[in-house]
Short mmCIF file of C-alpha atoms and ligand atoms in Angstrom, two decimals:
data_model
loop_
_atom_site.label_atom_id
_atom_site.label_comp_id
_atom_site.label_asym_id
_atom_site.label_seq_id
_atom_site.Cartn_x
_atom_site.Cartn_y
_atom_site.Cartn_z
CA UNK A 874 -25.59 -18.11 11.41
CA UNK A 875 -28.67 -15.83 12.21
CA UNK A 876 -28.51 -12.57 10.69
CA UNK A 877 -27.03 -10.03 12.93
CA UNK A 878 -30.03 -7.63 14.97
CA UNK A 879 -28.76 -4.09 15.55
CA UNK A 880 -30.85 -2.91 17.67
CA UNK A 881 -29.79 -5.25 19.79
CA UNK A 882 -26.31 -3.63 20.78
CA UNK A 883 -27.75 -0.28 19.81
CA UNK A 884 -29.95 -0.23 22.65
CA UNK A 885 -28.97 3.02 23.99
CA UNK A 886 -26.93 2.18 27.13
CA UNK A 887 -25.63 4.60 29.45
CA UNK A 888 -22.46 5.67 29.31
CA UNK A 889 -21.33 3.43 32.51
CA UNK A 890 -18.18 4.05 34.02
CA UNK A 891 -15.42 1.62 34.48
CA UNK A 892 -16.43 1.29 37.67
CA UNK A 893 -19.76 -0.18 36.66
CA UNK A 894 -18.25 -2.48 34.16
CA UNK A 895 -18.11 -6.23 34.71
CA UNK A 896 -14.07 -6.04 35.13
CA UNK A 897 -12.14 -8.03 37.42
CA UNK A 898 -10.57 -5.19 39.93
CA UNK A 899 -6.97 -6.34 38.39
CA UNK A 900 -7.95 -4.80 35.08
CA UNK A 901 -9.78 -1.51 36.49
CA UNK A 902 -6.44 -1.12 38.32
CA UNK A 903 -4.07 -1.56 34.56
CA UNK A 904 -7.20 0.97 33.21
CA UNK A 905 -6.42 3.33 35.63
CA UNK A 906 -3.31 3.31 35.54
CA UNK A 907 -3.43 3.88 31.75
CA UNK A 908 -4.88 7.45 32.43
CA UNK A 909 -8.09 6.44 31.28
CA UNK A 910 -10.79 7.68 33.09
CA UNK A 911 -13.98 7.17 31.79
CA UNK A 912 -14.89 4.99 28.76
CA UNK A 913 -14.71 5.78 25.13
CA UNK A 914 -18.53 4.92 23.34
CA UNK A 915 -17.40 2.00 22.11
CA UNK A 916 -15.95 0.56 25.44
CA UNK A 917 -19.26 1.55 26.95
CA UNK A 918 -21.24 -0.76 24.43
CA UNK A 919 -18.66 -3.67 23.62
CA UNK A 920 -17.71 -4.27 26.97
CA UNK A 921 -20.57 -5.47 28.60
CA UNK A 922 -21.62 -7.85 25.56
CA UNK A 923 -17.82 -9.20 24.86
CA UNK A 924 -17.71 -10.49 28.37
CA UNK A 925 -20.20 -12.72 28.07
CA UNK A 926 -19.15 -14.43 25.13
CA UNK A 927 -21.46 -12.48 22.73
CA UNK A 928 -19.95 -12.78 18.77
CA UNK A 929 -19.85 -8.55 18.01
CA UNK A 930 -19.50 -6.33 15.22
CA UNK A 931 -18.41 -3.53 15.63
CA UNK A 932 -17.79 -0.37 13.24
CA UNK A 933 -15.47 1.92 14.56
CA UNK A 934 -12.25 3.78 13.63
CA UNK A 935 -8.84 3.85 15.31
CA UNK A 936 -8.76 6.77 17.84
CA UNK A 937 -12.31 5.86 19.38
CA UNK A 938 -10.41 3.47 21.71
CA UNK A 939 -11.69 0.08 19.87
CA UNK A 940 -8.62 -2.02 20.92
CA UNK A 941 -9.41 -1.83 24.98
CA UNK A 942 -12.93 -2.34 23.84
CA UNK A 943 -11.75 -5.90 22.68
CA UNK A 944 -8.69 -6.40 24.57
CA UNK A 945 -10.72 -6.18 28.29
CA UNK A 946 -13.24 -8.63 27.79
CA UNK A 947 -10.55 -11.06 25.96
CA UNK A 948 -8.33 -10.46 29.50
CA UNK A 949 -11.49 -10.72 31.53
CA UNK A 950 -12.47 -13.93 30.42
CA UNK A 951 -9.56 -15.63 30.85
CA UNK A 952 -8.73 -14.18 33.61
CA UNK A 953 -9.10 -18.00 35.26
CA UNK A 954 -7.33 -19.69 32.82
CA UNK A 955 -4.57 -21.43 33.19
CA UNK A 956 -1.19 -20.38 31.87
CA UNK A 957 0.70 -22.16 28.48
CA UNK A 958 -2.42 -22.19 26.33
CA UNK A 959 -3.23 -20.30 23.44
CA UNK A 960 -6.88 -18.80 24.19
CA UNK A 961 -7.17 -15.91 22.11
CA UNK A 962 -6.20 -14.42 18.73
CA UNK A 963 -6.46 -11.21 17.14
CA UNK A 964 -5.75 -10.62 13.56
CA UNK A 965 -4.46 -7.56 12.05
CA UNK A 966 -3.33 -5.79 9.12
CA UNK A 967 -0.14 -3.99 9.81
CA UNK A 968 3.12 -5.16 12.46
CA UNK A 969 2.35 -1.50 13.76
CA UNK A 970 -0.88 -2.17 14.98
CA UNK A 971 -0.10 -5.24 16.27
CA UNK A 972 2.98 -3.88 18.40
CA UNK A 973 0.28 -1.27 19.56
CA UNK A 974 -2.28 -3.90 20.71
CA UNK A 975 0.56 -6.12 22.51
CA UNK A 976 1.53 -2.42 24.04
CA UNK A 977 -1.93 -2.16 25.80
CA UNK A 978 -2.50 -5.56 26.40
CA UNK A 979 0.51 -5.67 28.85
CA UNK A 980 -0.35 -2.49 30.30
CA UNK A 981 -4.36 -3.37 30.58
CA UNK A 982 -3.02 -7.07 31.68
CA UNK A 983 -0.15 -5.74 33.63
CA UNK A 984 -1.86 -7.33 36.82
CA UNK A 985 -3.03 -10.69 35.64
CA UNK A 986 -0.97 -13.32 34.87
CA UNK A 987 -1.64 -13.14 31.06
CA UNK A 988 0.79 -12.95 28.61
CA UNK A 989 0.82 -11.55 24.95
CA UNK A 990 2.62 -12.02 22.13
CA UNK A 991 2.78 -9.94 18.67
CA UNK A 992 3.21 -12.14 15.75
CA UNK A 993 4.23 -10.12 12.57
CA UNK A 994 6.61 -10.52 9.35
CA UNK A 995 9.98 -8.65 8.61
CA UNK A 996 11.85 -9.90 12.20
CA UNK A 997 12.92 -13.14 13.41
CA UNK A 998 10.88 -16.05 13.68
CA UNK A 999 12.69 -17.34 16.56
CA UNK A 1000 10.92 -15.38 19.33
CA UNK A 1001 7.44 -15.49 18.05
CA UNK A 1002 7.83 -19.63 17.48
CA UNK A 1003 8.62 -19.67 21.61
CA UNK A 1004 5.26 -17.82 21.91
CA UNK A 1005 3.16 -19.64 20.02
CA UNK A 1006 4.87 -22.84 21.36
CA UNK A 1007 2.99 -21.81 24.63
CA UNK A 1008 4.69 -18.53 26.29
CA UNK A 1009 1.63 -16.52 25.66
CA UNK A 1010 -2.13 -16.80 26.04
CA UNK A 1011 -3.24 -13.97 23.48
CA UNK A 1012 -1.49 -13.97 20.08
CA UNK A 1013 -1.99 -10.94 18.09
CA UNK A 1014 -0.40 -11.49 14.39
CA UNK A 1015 -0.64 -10.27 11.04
CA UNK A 1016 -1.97 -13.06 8.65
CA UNK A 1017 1.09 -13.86 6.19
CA UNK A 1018 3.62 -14.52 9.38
CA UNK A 1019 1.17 -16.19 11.26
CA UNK A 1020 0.46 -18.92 7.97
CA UNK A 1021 3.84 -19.09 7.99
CA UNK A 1022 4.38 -20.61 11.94
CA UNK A 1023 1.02 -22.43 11.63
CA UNK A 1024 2.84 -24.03 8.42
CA UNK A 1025 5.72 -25.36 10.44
CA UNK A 1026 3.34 -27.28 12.64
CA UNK A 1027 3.70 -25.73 16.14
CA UNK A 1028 0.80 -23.75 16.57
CA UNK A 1029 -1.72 -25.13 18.72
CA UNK A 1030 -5.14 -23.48 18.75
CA UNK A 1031 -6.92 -26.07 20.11
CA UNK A 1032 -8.29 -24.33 23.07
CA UNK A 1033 -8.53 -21.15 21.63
CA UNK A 1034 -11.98 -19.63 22.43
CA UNK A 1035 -11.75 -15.66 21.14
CA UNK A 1036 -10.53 -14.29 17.90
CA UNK A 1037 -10.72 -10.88 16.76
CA UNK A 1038 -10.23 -9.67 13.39
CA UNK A 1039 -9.19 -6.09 13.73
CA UNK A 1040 -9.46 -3.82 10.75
CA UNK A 1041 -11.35 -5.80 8.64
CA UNK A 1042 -11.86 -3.45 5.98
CA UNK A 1043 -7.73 -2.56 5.99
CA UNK A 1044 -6.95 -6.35 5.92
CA UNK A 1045 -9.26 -6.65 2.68
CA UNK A 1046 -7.87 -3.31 1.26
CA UNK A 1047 -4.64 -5.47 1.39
CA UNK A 1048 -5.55 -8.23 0.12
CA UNK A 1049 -5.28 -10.42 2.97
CA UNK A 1050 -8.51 -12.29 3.44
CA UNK A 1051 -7.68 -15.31 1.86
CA UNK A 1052 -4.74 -15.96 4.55
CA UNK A 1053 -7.56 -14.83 7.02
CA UNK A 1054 -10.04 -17.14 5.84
CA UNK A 1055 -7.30 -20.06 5.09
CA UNK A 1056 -6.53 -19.23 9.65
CA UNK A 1057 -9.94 -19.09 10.49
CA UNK A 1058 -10.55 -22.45 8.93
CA UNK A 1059 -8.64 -24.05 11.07
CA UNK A 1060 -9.45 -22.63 14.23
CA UNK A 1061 -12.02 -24.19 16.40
CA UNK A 1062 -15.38 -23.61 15.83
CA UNK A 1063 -16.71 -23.08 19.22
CA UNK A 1064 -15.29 -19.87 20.02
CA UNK A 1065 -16.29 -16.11 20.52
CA UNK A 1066 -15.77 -14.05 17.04
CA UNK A 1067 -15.55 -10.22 17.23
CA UNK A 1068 -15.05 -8.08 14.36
CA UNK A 1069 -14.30 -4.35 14.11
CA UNK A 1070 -13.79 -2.68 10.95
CA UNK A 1071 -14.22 1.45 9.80
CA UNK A 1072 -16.52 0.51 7.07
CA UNK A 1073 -18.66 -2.52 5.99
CA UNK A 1074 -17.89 -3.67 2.20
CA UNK A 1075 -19.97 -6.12 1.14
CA UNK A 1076 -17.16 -8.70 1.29
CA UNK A 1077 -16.82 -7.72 5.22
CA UNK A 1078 -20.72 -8.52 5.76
CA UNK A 1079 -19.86 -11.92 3.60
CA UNK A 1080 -17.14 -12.46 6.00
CA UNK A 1081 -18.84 -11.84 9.15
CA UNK A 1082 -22.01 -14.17 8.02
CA UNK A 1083 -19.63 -16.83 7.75
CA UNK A 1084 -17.33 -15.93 10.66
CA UNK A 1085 -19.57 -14.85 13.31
CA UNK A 1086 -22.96 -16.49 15.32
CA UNK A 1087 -25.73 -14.27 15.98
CA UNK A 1088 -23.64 -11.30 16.64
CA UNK A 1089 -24.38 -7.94 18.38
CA UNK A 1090 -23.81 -4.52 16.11
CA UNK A 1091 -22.36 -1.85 17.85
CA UNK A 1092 -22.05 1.14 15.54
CA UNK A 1093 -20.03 4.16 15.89
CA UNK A 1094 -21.21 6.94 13.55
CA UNK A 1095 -17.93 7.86 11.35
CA UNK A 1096 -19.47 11.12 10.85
CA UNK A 1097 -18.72 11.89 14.51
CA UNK A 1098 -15.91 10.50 15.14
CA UNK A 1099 -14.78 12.50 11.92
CA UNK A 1100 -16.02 15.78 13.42
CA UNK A 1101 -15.20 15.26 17.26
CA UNK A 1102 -12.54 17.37 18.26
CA UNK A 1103 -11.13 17.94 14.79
CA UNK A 1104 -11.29 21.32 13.25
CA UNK A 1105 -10.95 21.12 9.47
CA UNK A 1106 -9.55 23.51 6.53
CA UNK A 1107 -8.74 23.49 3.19
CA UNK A 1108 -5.85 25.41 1.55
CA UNK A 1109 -6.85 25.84 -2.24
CA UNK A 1110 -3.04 25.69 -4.02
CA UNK A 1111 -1.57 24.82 -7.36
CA UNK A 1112 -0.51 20.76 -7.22
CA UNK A 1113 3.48 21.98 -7.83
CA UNK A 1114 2.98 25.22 -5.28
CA UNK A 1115 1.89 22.64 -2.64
CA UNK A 1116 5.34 21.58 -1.26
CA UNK A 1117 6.20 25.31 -0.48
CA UNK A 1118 3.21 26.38 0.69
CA UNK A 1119 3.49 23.32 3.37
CA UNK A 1120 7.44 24.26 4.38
CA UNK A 1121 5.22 27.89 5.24
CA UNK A 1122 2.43 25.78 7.10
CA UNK A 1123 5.27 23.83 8.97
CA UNK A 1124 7.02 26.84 10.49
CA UNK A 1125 3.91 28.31 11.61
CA UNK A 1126 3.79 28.14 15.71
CA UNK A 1127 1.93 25.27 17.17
CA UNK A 1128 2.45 23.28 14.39
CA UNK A 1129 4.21 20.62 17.21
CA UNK A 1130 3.48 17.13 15.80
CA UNK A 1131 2.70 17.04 12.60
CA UNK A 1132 1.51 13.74 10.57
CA UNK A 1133 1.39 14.55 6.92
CA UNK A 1134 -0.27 12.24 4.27
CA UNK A 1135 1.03 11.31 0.44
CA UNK A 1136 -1.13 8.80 -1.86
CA UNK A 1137 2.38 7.25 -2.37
CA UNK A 1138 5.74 5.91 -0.93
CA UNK A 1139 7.02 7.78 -4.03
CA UNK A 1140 5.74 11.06 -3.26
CA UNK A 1141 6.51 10.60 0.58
CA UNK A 1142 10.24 10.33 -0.12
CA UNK A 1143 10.26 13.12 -2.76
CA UNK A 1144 8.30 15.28 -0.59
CA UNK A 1145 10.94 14.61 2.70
CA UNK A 1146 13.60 15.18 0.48
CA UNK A 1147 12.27 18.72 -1.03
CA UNK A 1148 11.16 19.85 2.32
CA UNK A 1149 15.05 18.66 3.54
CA UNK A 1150 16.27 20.77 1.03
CA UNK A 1151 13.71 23.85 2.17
CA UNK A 1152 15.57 23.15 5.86
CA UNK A 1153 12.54 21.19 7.36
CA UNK A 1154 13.51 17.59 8.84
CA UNK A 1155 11.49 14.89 8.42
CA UNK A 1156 10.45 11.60 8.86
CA UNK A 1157 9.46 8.93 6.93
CA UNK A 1158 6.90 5.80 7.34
CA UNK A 1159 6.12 3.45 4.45
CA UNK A 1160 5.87 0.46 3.63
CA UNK A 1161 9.08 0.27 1.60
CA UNK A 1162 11.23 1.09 4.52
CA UNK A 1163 12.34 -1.87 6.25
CA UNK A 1164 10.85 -2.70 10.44
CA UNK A 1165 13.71 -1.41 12.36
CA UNK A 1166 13.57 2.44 9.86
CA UNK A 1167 9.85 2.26 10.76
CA UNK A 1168 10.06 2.15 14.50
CA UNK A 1169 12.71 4.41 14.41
CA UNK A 1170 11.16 6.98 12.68
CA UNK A 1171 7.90 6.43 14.75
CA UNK A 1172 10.06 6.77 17.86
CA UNK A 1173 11.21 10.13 16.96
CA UNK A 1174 8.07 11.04 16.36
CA UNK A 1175 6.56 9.97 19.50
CA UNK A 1176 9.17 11.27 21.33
CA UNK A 1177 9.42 14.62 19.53
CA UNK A 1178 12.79 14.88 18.70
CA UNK A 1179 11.04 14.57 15.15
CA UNK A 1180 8.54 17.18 14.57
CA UNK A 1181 7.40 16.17 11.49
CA UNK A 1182 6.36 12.80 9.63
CA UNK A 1183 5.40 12.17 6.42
CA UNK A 1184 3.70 8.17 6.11
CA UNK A 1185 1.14 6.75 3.37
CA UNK A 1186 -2.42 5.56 4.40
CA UNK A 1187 -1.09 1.50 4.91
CA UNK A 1188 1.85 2.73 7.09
CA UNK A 1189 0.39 5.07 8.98
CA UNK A 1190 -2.57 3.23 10.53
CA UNK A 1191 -0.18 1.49 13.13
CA UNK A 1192 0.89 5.26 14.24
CA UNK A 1193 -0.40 5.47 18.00
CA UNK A 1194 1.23 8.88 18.83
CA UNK A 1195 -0.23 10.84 21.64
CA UNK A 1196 -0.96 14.57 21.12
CA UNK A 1197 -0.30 14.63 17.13
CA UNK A 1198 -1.28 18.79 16.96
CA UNK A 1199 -1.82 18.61 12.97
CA UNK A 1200 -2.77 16.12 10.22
CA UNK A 1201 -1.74 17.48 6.58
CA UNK A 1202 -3.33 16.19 3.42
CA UNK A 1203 -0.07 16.97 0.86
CA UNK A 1204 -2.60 14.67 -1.19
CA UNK A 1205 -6.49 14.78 -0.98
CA UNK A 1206 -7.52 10.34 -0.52
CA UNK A 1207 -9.57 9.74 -2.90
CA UNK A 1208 -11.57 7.72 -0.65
CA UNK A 1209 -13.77 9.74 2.28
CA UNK A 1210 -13.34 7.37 4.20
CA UNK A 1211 -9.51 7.66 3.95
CA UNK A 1212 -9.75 10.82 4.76
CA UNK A 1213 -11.71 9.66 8.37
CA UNK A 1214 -8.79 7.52 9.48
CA UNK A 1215 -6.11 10.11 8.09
CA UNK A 1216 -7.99 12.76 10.15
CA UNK A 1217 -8.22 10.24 13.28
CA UNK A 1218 -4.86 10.16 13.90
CA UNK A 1219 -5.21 14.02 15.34
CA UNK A 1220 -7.69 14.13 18.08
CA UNK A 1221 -7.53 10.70 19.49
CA UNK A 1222 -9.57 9.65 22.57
CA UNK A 1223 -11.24 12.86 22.69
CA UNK A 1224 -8.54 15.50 22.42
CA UNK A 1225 -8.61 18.46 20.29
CA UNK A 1226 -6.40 18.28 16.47
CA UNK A 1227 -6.55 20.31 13.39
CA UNK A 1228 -6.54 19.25 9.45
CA UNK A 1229 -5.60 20.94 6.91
CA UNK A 1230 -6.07 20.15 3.49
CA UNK A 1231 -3.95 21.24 0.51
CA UNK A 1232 -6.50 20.89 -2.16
CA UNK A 1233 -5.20 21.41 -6.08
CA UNK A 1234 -7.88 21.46 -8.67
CA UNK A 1235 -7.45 18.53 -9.72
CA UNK A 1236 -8.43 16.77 -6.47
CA UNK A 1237 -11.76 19.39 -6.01
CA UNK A 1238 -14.17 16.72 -6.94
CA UNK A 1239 -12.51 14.37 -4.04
CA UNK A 1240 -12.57 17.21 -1.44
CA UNK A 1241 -16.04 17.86 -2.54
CA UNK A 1242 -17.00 14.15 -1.46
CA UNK A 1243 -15.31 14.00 1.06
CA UNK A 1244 -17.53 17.38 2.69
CA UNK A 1245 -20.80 15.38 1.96
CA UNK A 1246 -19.51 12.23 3.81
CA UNK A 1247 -18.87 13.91 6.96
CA UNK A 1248 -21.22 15.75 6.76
CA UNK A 1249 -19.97 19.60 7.05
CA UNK A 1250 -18.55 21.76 5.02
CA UNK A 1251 -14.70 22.72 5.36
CA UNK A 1252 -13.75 26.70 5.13
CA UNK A 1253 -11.50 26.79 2.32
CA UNK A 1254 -8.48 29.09 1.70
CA UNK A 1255 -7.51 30.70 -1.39
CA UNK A 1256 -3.64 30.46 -2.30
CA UNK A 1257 -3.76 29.84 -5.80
CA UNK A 1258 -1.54 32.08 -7.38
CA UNK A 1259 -3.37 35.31 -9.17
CA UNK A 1260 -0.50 35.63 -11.40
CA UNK A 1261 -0.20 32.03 -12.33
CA UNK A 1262 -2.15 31.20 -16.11
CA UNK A 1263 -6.04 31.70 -15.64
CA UNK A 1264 -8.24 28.67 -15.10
CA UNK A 1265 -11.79 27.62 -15.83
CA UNK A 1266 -14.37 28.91 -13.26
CA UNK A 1267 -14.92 25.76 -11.00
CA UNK A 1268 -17.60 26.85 -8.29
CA UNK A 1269 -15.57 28.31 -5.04
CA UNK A 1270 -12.70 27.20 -6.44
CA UNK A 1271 -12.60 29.59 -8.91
CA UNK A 1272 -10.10 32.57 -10.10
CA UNK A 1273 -10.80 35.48 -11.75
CA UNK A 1274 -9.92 34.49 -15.65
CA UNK A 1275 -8.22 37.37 -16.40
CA UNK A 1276 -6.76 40.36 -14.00
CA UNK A 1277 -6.64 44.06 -15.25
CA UNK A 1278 -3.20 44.64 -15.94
CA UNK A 1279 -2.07 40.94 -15.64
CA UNK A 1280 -1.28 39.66 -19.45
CA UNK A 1281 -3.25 36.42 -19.50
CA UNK A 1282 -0.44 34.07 -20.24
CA UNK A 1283 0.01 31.92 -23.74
CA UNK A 1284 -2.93 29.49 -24.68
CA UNK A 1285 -1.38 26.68 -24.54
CA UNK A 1286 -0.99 26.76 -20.77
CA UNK A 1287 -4.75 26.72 -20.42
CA UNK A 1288 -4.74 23.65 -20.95
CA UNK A 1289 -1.88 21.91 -18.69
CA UNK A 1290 -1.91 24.40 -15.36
CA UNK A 1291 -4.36 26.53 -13.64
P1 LIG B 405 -7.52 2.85 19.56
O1 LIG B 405 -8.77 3.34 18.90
O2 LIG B 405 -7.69 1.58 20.26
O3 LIG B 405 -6.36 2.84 18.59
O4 LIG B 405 -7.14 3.90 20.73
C1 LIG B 405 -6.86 5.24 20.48
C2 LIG B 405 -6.19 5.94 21.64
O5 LIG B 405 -7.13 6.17 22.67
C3 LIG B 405 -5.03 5.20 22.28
O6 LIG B 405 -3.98 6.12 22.47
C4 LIG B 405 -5.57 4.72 23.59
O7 LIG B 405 -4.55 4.65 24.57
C5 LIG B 405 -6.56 5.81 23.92
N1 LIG B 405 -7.67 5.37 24.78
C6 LIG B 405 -8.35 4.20 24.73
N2 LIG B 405 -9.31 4.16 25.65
C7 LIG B 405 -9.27 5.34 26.31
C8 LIG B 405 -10.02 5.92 27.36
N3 LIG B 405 -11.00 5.26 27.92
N4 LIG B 405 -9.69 7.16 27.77
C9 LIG B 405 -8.69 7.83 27.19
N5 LIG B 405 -7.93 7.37 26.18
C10 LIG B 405 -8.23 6.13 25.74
#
């Protein structure tokens, strides 16, 4: 394939209205009635290009509105098709993501004859086989469940002419490109390609110069989406002061919808079950929990009768919740970029979100990182503990060593808490 051109999609368009879009009247009606009203950046620039069959790249995060982006021109161009044919496929990482997409498409779709289907492991294969065996036009699977219909001989992609891969980045993360690579091989090769991902690995730009034909780049800056309608802080704390100093944070007023992050399924359910015992409810999303504890826990969620909901990075990047007030890092990522799609949860399409950070010492370094990849800086609270042992001076993160009148306590506890 030719190497992509970026300047190509990057030439600045203006932000059209959908109005001015090439969309059948149908689908401006299902936009509408959506609520959206004008669209996001990256439905300005994919739009026009994806309807015409252009192969695209595009680099943006959940929350800029990426999934219409790709889901209008796939509806658009088949718009004349005829029904009982698979046309298009998207790929995806998680079942939550693809239940989200399916979600829009029949809203954006509600007006054309199309029909979607979401194809994902952990339910019955019964439905899904009836869909692939023809009852929908645009499949939108994980990889492992869809290997595993396309196994059993029933899948036919012969006329399929658009595949997405959605998430690119997440879907390496978990390991799933050789099931995308082992689907994409058999699909036919005279088709439109377009993939979105947060970030560009080098095994994503691999993947794409194999995938896709003389694509189009359309790049969203993840500092902006980062900064755009999120306000930021840190809360400096002891790692084993941080549970208590959230169960504070959580009974503060506005605190409404509240999404809070662990590195680990572990520390999600040890954290719900502390808070439980601090009289704070709430949720939990991992990967652990089995399909039908997931949706229930994101339907409390969405529906507020659950105020709060703890999820890891994998679970959470399904979670489509409208008007999440707060994003809590119990755990700095390690990753910045983590900390972009954490923080994009809050603040989606444009609203307004806060995120707080509990930062321990330990994780400093990561917080520091993650400042310089966004590119601002993050006012930072003080709530270490004056009284607890004395630490090392560590730039604004520091304590006084020693307080007049405060015995500094035995050495040995230099060395294992701050
Ligand atoms: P996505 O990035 O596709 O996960 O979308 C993030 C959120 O933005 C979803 O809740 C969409 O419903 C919403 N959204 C997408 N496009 C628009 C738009 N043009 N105006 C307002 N909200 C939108």
């Amino acid at each position: 394939m030719n190497e992509p051109n970026p300047t190509q999609g990057e030439a600045s368009q203006p932000n059209k209205q959908y109005d001015e879009m090439p969309l059948h009247e149908t689908l401006r009606r299902g936009v509408k009635e959506m609520g959206y009203t004008e669209p996001t950046p990256i439905q300005a620039k994919t739009i026009p290009q994806a309807v015409l069959g252009t192969d695209i790249i595009g680099t943006a995060q959940t929350g800029s509105g990426k999934t219409a982006a790709f889901l209008l021109p796939i509806l658009e161009r088949l718009l004349r098709e005829p029904t009982g044919r698979i046309y298009a496929l998207v790929l995806t990482p998680t079942r939550e993501l693809a239940l989200q997409a399916e979600t829009f498409l029949k809203k954006l779709g509600r007006h054309t004859h199309l029909k979607g289907a979401a194809v994902y492991g952990g339910v019955g294969m019964e439905p899904q086989q009836r869909a692939l065996r023809g009852g929908a036009e645009i499949i939108i699977a994980t990889p492992g469940r869809l290997l595993d219909h396309m196994s059993r001989g029933y899948v036919d992609f012969r006329h399929l002419r658009i595949l997405v891969l959605d998430e690119a980045d997440r879907m390496l993360d978990m390991g799933f490109i050789p099931d995308v690579r082992d689907i994409v091989g058999r699909l036919p090769r005279n088709r439109q390609t377009m993939l979105f991902s947060a970030t560009m690995p080098p095994e994503i730009v691999r993947l794409s110069r194999e995938f896709l034909n003389n694509p189009r780049m359309i790049r969203m800056e993840e500092k902006t989406v980062a900064a755009a309608g999120v306000s930021h802080r840190a809360i400096l704390v002891e790692a084993n002061r941080k549970t208590s100093i959230l169960s504070d944070l959580l009974r503060q007023e506005g605190m409404d919808s509240v999404l809070v992050f662990t590195k680990t399924k572990h520390r999600a359910d040890r954290l719900s079950f502390q808070l439980q015992k601090m009289g704070v409810r709430a949720g939990v999303i991992h990967g652990d929990k089995s399909q039908s504890q997931r949706v229930r826990a994101l339907e409390a969620f969405r529906n507020g009768s659950q105020r709060v909901l703890i999820a890891t990075d994998i679970a959470a990047r399904g979670i489509d919740v409208e008007g999440i007030s707060h994003v809590i890092n119990y755990d700095v990522p390690h990753e910045a970029a983590t900390y972009v799609h954490r923080v994009g949860r809050t603040a989606r399409a444009q609203k307004e979100g806060d995120a707080i950070s509990l930062v321990s010492r330990e994780e400093q370094d990561d917080f520091d990182r993650i400042e310089q990849f966004i590119g601002m800086a993050i006012a930072r609270e003080n709530k270490t503990d004056p009284n607890a042992a004395p630490q090392a001076p560590m730039g604004r993160f520091s304590q006084p060593r020693h307080r007049p009148g405060v015995r500094p306590p035995p050495r040995h506890r230099y060395q294992h808490k701050f």
